[in-house]
Each structure stands twice: as structure tokens, then as C-alpha cells.
């Protein structure tokens, strides 16, 4: 899906190309005002050529050198879209992720009931694709995947799931909610107009509505 971020992807390309055009214009002006063999004109001509090569190389890369990972947490309410992401993930888990002993040990039977865990795995899968299968895949990216990304995801999954099991999901769990949304108006007024003053005090209604922060999804120890 195209968003305003697409324009940002090409910002560097446009900037380099624009600079190359400016240098070329300046080079032509110097050529008219001084002999071509003038040292400054020669250097400027060389710089114009280097900038043009850089602009072309940047344009060839464009945004295609970035593998975009879909977010499991913000997928559309569409069963086909969800199935497509999950099918790809399940295949990749069997082929790659579960080949690592620590990863296999951290993935409990109830992992599918933890949206934050699925989100981590979808993201990790796409970093692996970027490192190994993308047209701009590199050994450096693969090294990052092994050294930082995969161990980091395994560690966070262990924290998120802990000792949770399928039995903990037999009773319906409420979806998480943003605490005290009703206080947003007071915060907007304070932060937007008088942030150097003390923050507004919570009202009795706020205190009554406050509840302990929930632990991980379905993790009821």
C-alpha cells in the first residue's frame, strides 16, 4: 500500500540528483568563463561525474532494497490476509526458526494465542528474507540476523510467554485497553498549553477507574 512514506524513500535520490544538476550547471558556467584546462574546472567536472554516478546508483536501489514486514497487530480484518501471513510464517518456522534449539524450546504450545509473539516472529522472518533472499541480501545482514535479531526475539518470546500453556487460555481473556483514555483531554490541555506548570492531578473518577496493569496475554500464574 502506497503511503506518504513512499516520497520519503526517494528523498535521498532526489537530493543527490538535484545536487548533481547544480554542479553540472556550475561547471558549464565556469567553462564559459575560463579555459577548460583550468584546475578548478577540471575538479568540478570530476565532481559532477561522481555525483551523477552516485545519483544513478541510489536511484537503482530506491526503496526496493528494504523488505517491508507486515504487522500482525495491524493486519486488516480480513481472513484471507491473515491466512496469507500465517501460512508463510508457519512454513518459515519449520524450515528455519525451529532449527535452533533455543528457539524451539522457547516456543510453547500456546504461542499462537499471544499476538505479540506472532508479531515478533513475522518481523524476524522478514529480516531473514532481507538477509538471505532479497536482491540486496548481504553477509553483513545475515550476521546481524544471527548475532542480534534472532537471539533478541528468542529472549523476548521467553519473557512474553514465560511458563504459559494452553490451559491458561481456556477462559476468555479480555482484549487489552489503553488505561484511562478519559484523562486524555486534561493531558492535552496541560501539555499543549501549560506544560511548564505542574501536571493536572488525577480525579476521583480516574483513581476509581485505575486498574493494575495486566500481565502478558493469557499468562495467569
Short mmCIF file of N, CA and C in Angstrom, two decimals, residues 30 44 47 54 75 88 90 119 149 161 165 168 182 196 204:
data_model
loop_
_atom_site.label_atom_id
_atom_site.label_comp_id
_atom_site.label_asym_id
_atom_site.label_seq_id
_atom_site.Cartn_x
_atom_site.Cartn_y
_atom_site.Cartn_z
N UNK A 30 31.53 27.83 -15.46
CA UNK A 30 32.98 28.04 -15.33
C UNK A 30 33.68 27.81 -16.66
N UNK A 44 35.87 20.34 -10.80
CA UNK A 44 34.41 20.44 -10.78
C UNK A 44 33.79 19.44 -11.75
N UNK A 47 33.89 16.12 -10.07
CA UNK A 47 32.88 16.03 -9.03
C UNK A 47 31.49 15.83 -9.62
N UNK A 54 26.66 8.59 -8.39
CA UNK A 54 26.01 8.33 -7.11
C UNK A 54 24.50 8.42 -7.24
N UNK A 75 -2.93 -6.00 10.95
CA UNK A 75 -3.47 -6.56 9.72
C UNK A 75 -4.95 -6.19 9.58
N UNK A 88 2.69 -18.28 5.48
CA UNK A 88 4.10 -18.03 5.19
C UNK A 88 4.94 -18.20 6.45
N UNK A 90 4.28 -20.05 9.17
CA UNK A 90 4.36 -21.45 9.60
C UNK A 90 5.38 -22.23 8.77
N UNK A 119 3.74 -11.34 16.28
CA UNK A 119 4.30 -10.11 15.70
C UNK A 119 5.82 -10.20 15.64
N UNK A 149 19.32 -10.12 15.87
CA UNK A 149 17.87 -10.22 15.69
C UNK A 149 17.28 -11.51 16.25
N UNK A 161 6.03 -15.21 27.01
CA UNK A 161 5.26 -16.43 27.26
C UNK A 161 5.52 -16.98 28.65
N UNK A 165 0.78 -21.82 29.21
CA UNK A 165 0.44 -23.04 28.47
C UNK A 165 -0.98 -22.93 27.96
N UNK A 168 -3.97 -22.09 30.23
CA UNK A 168 -4.21 -20.71 30.66
C UNK A 168 -5.12 -19.94 29.71
N UNK A 182 -9.99 8.41 29.30
CA UNK A 182 -10.81 9.55 29.68
C UNK A 182 -10.00 10.71 30.24
N UNK A 196 4.84 23.78 31.40
CA UNK A 196 5.80 24.16 32.44
C UNK A 196 5.15 24.18 33.82
N UNK A 204 -11.02 11.85 41.18
CA UNK A 204 -11.55 10.68 41.88
C UNK A 204 -12.02 9.63 40.88
#
